[in-house]
XYZ file of C-alpha atoms in Angstrom:
99
model
C -2.841 24.693 -25.924
C -5.333 22.068 -27.034
C -8.285 21.205 -24.823
C -8.951 17.488 -24.689
C -12.453 16.153 -25.251
C -13.855 14.309 -22.252
C -15.806 11.120 -22.840
C -17.328 9.476 -19.775
C -18.408 5.860 -19.564
C -22.168 5.732 -18.880
C -21.421 4.121 -15.486
C -19.762 7.344 -14.340
C -23.243 8.862 -13.878
C -23.967 6.102 -11.360
C -20.657 6.778 -9.579
C -21.480 10.474 -9.305
C -25.025 9.841 -8.096
C -23.800 7.346 -5.492
C -21.127 9.769 -4.252
C -23.595 12.667 -4.154
C -26.169 10.656 -2.207
C -23.564 9.340 0.224
C -22.083 12.784 0.862
C -25.544 14.331 1.319
C -26.308 11.626 3.897
C -23.207 12.748 5.817
C -23.884 16.462 5.593
C -26.573 18.411 3.781
C -25.227 20.189 0.706
C -22.023 18.153 0.437
C -23.315 16.323 -2.633
C -23.837 19.582 -4.499
C -20.351 20.785 -3.518
C -18.899 17.466 -4.694
C -20.532 17.766 -8.139
C -19.360 21.366 -8.446
C -15.786 20.371 -7.602
C -16.016 17.471 -10.075
C -16.948 19.879 -12.901
C -14.069 22.220 -11.970
C -11.657 19.267 -11.874
C -12.764 18.207 -15.373
C -11.924 21.672 -16.701
C -8.378 21.329 -15.345
C -8.141 17.795 -16.729
C -9.123 18.997 -20.227
C -6.131 21.332 -20.267
C -3.595 19.000 -18.666
C -4.396 15.264 -18.505
C -0.882 14.081 -17.635
C -1.509 12.787 -14.131
C -0.086 9.771 -12.365
C -0.580 6.340 -13.882
C -1.760 4.105 -11.049
C -2.224 0.753 -12.796
C -1.980 -0.539 -16.358
C -2.512 2.626 -18.398
C -5.120 4.128 -16.069
C -4.379 7.619 -14.794
C -5.878 8.852 -11.523
C -6.624 12.404 -10.581
C -7.561 13.003 -6.949
C -10.192 15.601 -6.249
C -9.042 18.496 -4.106
C -11.537 18.462 -1.216
C -13.264 15.101 -1.399
C -11.573 11.710 -1.040
C -12.458 10.614 -4.574
C -10.387 9.964 -7.683
C -11.197 10.229 -11.355
C -9.908 7.126 -13.189
C -9.196 7.688 -16.878
C -7.164 6.879 -19.968
C -5.726 9.373 -22.420
C -6.330 8.869 -26.131
C -3.510 11.088 -27.371
C -4.092 10.702 -31.135
C -7.715 11.852 -30.749
C -6.965 14.345 -27.954
C -9.590 12.794 -25.726
C -9.863 11.623 -22.145
C -11.875 8.483 -21.445
C -13.243 8.530 -17.899
C -14.046 5.075 -16.551
C -14.910 5.742 -12.917
C -15.114 8.276 -10.111
C -14.507 6.308 -6.936
C -13.854 6.881 -3.279
C -10.215 6.492 -2.324
C -11.357 3.857 0.167
C -12.597 1.484 -2.557
C -10.611 -0.976 -4.652
C -11.289 -0.021 -8.304
C -10.759 -3.610 -9.497
C -13.966 -4.586 -7.696
C -16.001 -2.068 -9.696
C -14.647 -2.168 -13.223
C -11.973 -3.847 -15.231
C -10.958 -2.655 -18.672
């Protein structure tokens, strides 16, 4: 089984920071738990990226505990995953990025 290489758009750091800060404002320590779950989710994604296509050729992988989704494309020839955003399920992704 081939592990895919994950490549994140630089804006993903902002998404993660915003989510962490928001979750910490709701409950102390939630931001840290969110980031930990995100890293675990990426490990699963590296092994099996074939998740639902939501729009155009963008796949979405919901996180297990938190109401956030990882939005990505698969570059099959290069065995890589291109992450474009990590957004709350309550937000419209078209408002935040268009590729």
